[in-house]
CSV table of C-alpha atoms in Angstrom, one decimal:
chain,number,residue,atom,x,y,z
A,1,HIS,CA,2.2,-32.8,15.3
A,2,TYR,CA,2.9,-29.2,15.2
A,3,SER,CA,0.6,-26.2,15.6
A,4,VAL,CA,1.9,-22.6,14.8
A,5,GLU,CA,0.2,-19.4,15.5
A,6,VAL,CA,1.1,-15.7,14.7
A,7,SER,CA,0.3,-12.6,16.3
A,8,GLU,CA,1.5,-9.0,15.3
A,9,ALA,CA,4.2,-7.1,17.7
A,10,SER,CA,3.0,-4.0,19.4
A,11,ASP,CA,5.2,-1.0,19.4
A,12,GLY,CA,3.8,-0.7,22.8
A,13,ALA,CA,1.8,2.7,21.9
A,14,GLY,CA,-1.3,1.4,23.2
A,15,ALA,CA,-3.1,2.3,26.4
A,16,SER,CA,-2.7,-1.3,27.8
A,17,GLN,CA,-0.7,-4.2,27.1
A,18,ALA,CA,-3.2,-6.8,26.4
A,19,GLU,CA,-2.8,-10.5,25.4
A,20,PRO,CA,-2.1,-10.6,21.9
A,21,GLU,CA,-4.3,-12.0,19.6
A,22,TRP,CA,-3.0,-15.3,18.0
A,23,ARG,CA,-4.1,-16.4,14.7
A,24,THR,CA,-3.6,-20.0,13.7
A,25,LEU,CA,-1.3,-21.0,10.5
A,26,LEU,CA,-0.7,-24.6,11.3
A,27,ASP,CA,-3.1,-26.8,13.4
A,28,LYS,CA,-1.9,-30.6,14.5
A,29,ALA,CA,-0.2,-31.1,11.1
A,30,PRO,CA,2.6,-33.6,10.7
A,31,THR,CA,4.9,-31.3,8.9
A,32,ASN,CA,7.6,-29.3,10.6
A,33,SER,CA,7.8,-26.4,8.0
A,34,LEU,CA,5.6,-23.4,7.1
A,35,HIS,CA,5.8,-20.4,4.9
A,36,PHE,CA,4.2,-17.3,6.4
A,37,ARG,CA,4.6,-13.7,4.5
A,38,GLY,CA,4.3,-10.8,6.6
A,39,GLU,CA,3.9,-7.2,5.5
A,40,SER,CA,6.7,-4.8,5.4
A,41,GLY,CA,7.7,-2.8,8.3
A,42,ASP,CA,5.8,-5.2,10.7
A,43,ALA,CA,6.8,-7.4,13.5
A,44,TYR,CA,5.3,-10.9,14.3
A,45,ARG,CA,5.9,-13.3,17.4
A,46,TYR,CA,5.4,-17.0,16.5
A,47,ARG,CA,3.9,-19.6,19.2
A,48,ILE,CA,5.1,-23.1,18.1
A,49,THR,CA,3.4,-26.2,19.9
A,50,ALA,CA,5.1,-29.6,19.3
A,51,THR,CA,3.1,-32.7,20.5
A,52,ASP,CA,4.6,-36.3,20.6
A,53,ARG,CA,2.7,-39.7,20.4
A,54,ALA,CA,2.2,-39.8,24.2
A,55,LEU,CA,0.5,-36.6,23.8
A,56,ASN,CA,3.3,-34.6,25.4
A,57,SER,CA,3.6,-31.3,24.4
A,58,ALA,CA,5.8,-28.1,24.7
A,59,SER,CA,5.4,-24.5,23.4
A,60,ILE,CA,7.6,-21.6,22.6
A,61,VAL,CA,6.9,-18.0,21.9
A,62,THR,CA,9.6,-16.3,19.7
A,63,ASP,CA,11.0,-12.7,20.2
A,64,PRO,CA,9.5,-10.3,17.2
A,65,VAL,CA,10.5,-10.9,14.0
A,66,LEU,CA,11.0,-8.1,11.9
A,67,ILE,CA,9.9,-7.8,7.9
A,68,PRO,CA,12.0,-5.1,6.8
A,69,VAL,CA,10.7,-2.6,4.5
A,70,ASP,CA,12.5,-3.0,1.1
A,71,ASP,CA,13.6,-0.7,-1.2
A,72,ARG,CA,11.2,-1.5,-3.9
A,73,ASP,CA,7.9,-0.8,-1.4
A,74,ARG,CA,7.0,2.4,-2.6
A,75,GLY,CA,4.1,2.6,-0.7
A,76,LEU,CA,6.0,3.0,3.0
A,77,LEU,CA,9.4,4.4,1.4
A,78,ARG,CA,9.2,7.2,-0.4
A,79,LEU,CA,12.5,7.7,-2.7
A,80,SER,CA,13.1,11.0,-5.1
A,81,ARG,CA,14.0,10.4,-8.6
A,82,ALA,CA,17.7,10.7,-8.0
A,83,TRP,CA,18.0,7.0,-6.7
A,84,ASN,CA,18.4,4.5,-9.5
A,85,ARG,CA,17.3,0.8,-8.9
A,86,THR,CA,20.0,-1.9,-9.4
A,87,ARG,CA,19.5,-5.9,-9.1
A,88,VAL,CA,21.6,-7.5,-6.9
A,89,ALA,CA,21.6,-11.2,-6.0
A,90,ASN,CA,22.6,-11.0,-2.3
A,91,ALA,CA,20.3,-7.9,-1.7
A,92,TRP,CA,17.0,-8.1,0.6
A,93,GLY,CA,14.5,-8.2,-2.3
A,94,ARG,CA,17.4,-8.8,-4.9
A,95,THR,CA,17.5,-5.0,-5.5
A,96,VAL,CA,19.2,-1.7,-4.0
A,97,VAL,CA,18.6,1.8,-4.8
A,98,ARG,CA,21.8,3.6,-5.3
A,99,ALA,CA,22.5,7.5,-5.3
A,100,LYS,CA,25.8,8.7,-7.4
A,101,GLY,CA,25.9,12.5,-6.0
A,102,ALA,CA,24.3,14.8,-3.5
A,103,GLY,CA,20.6,15.5,-3.1
A,104,ALA,CA,18.7,12.3,-3.2
A,105,THR,CA,16.0,12.1,-0.5
A,106,ALA,CA,13.9,9.2,1.2
A,107,ARG,CA,11.4,9.6,3.6
A,108,MET,CA,9.2,7.1,5.5
A,109,ARG,CA,6.8,7.1,8.2
A,110,PHE,CA,6.7,4.1,10.8
A,111,ARG,CA,5.6,3.0,14.4
A,112,GLY,CA,8.1,1.5,16.9
A,113,THR,CA,11.0,2.4,19.2
A,114,GLN,CA,14.0,2.3,16.8
A,115,VAL,CA,14.8,2.1,13.2
A,116,ALA,CA,17.7,0.5,11.7
A,117,ILE,CA,19.1,1.5,7.8
A,118,ILE,CA,20.3,-1.8,5.9
A,119,GLY,CA,22.8,-1.5,3.1
A,120,ARG,CA,26.1,-1.8,2.3
A,121,LYS,CA,29.2,0.2,2.6
A,122,LEU,CA,31.2,0.9,-0.7
A,123,ALA,CA,35.1,1.0,-1.5
A,124,LYS,CA,34.5,4.9,-2.7
A,125,GLY,CA,31.2,5.8,-0.6
A,126,GLY,CA,29.8,9.0,0.3
A,127,ARG,CA,27.9,10.6,3.2
A,128,LEU,CA,24.5,10.0,4.3
A,129,ARG,CA,22.3,12.3,6.7
A,130,VAL,CA,19.8,10.4,8.5
A,131,THR,CA,17.3,12.1,10.4
A,132,VAL,CA,14.6,10.6,12.8
A,133,ASP,CA,11.9,13.1,14.0
A,134,GLY,CA,14.2,16.2,13.4
A,135,ARG,CA,17.2,14.8,15.1
A,136,GLY,CA,20.0,14.0,12.5
A,137,ARG,CA,23.3,12.2,11.9
A,138,ARG,CA,26.0,12.0,9.5
A,139,LEU,CA,27.0,8.8,8.4
A,140,ARG,CA,30.1,8.0,6.2
A,141,VAL,CA,29.4,5.0,4.1
A,142,ARG,CA,33.0,4.2,2.7
A,143,GLY,CA,34.5,0.9,3.6
A,144,ARG,CA,33.8,-2.6,2.8
A,145,THR,CA,30.8,-4.9,4.3
A,146,ALA,CA,28.5,-7.6,3.0
A,147,HIS,CA,25.0,-6.8,1.3
A,148,ARG,CA,22.2,-6.7,4.0
A,149,SER,CA,24.7,-5.2,6.5
A,150,VAL,CA,23.1,-2.6,9.3
A,151,LEU,CA,24.6,0.7,8.2
A,152,TRP,CA,23.0,2.7,11.3
A,153,VAL,CA,20.6,2.0,14.3
A,154,SER,CA,18.6,5.1,15.8
A,155,ARG,CA,18.8,5.8,19.7
A,156,LYS,CA,15.9,4.3,21.5
A,157,LEU,CA,12.7,6.2,20.7
A,158,ASP,CA,9.0,6.9,22.5
A,159,PRO,CA,6.6,4.4,21.5
A,160,GLY,CA,4.5,5.6,18.4
A,161,SER,CA,4.6,7.1,15.1
A,162,HIS,CA,8.1,8.6,13.6
A,163,VAL,CA,9.3,10.0,10.4
A,164,LEU,CA,12.7,8.9,8.9
A,165,ARG,CA,14.5,11.3,6.2
A,166,LEU,CA,17.5,10.2,4.5
A,167,ARG,CA,19.5,12.6,2.1
A,168,SER,CA,22.7,11.9,0.1
A,169,LEU,CA,25.5,14.3,0.9
A,170,GLY,CA,27.9,13.6,-2.0
A,171,GLY,CA,31.7,12.3,-1.9
A,172,GLY,CA,30.6,9.2,-3.9
A,173,PRO,CA,27.6,6.6,-4.0
A,174,VAL,CA,25.6,5.6,-1.4
A,175,GLU,CA,23.4,2.3,-1.5
A,176,LEU,CA,20.2,1.6,0.5
A,177,ASP,CA,18.6,-1.8,0.6
A,178,ALA,CA,15.9,-1.5,3.4
A,179,VAL,CA,15.0,0.2,6.5
A,180,ALA,CA,14.1,-1.7,9.5
A,181,PRO,CA,11.8,-0.5,12.4
A,182,SER,CA,11.5,-2.4,15.8
A,183,PRO,CA,8.4,-2.5,17.6
């Protein structure tokens, strides 16, 4: 049989690194599959225990698994009206947002030590300004990549709360699929 537990992965901002609180998802079940839906922007660790008929058991704890913040999650990712939503079968959540010209903005508060922008480069793609806590960088998103590609990853950040800002700079369309903060 199998037992599966889940724990939220910490961003390290707490005063002490206490033992994580594990919540049971599956307890001594004969099945070896499970569906778990986490919250956008959160990261989870899983503890999986397998026990054979002789009652020998083995457990593993996974590295953090991140649930990206999808472009549709308006509670976390604030988009200006200049972004247009498009259905794309291979995209995270089956949609992306696209800005055709300069001036489209996005903003997101997150807790963690790093953040990644997920999307794809376009053959005639433009430029995007990415700013985290006031430190900015210009990205050129011209080229070829598949959907769900990592376009940019921030430098390591101090644990805690941060602000990500995006602004399209023109020169062609810019496509955004998700934002992935790391604990």
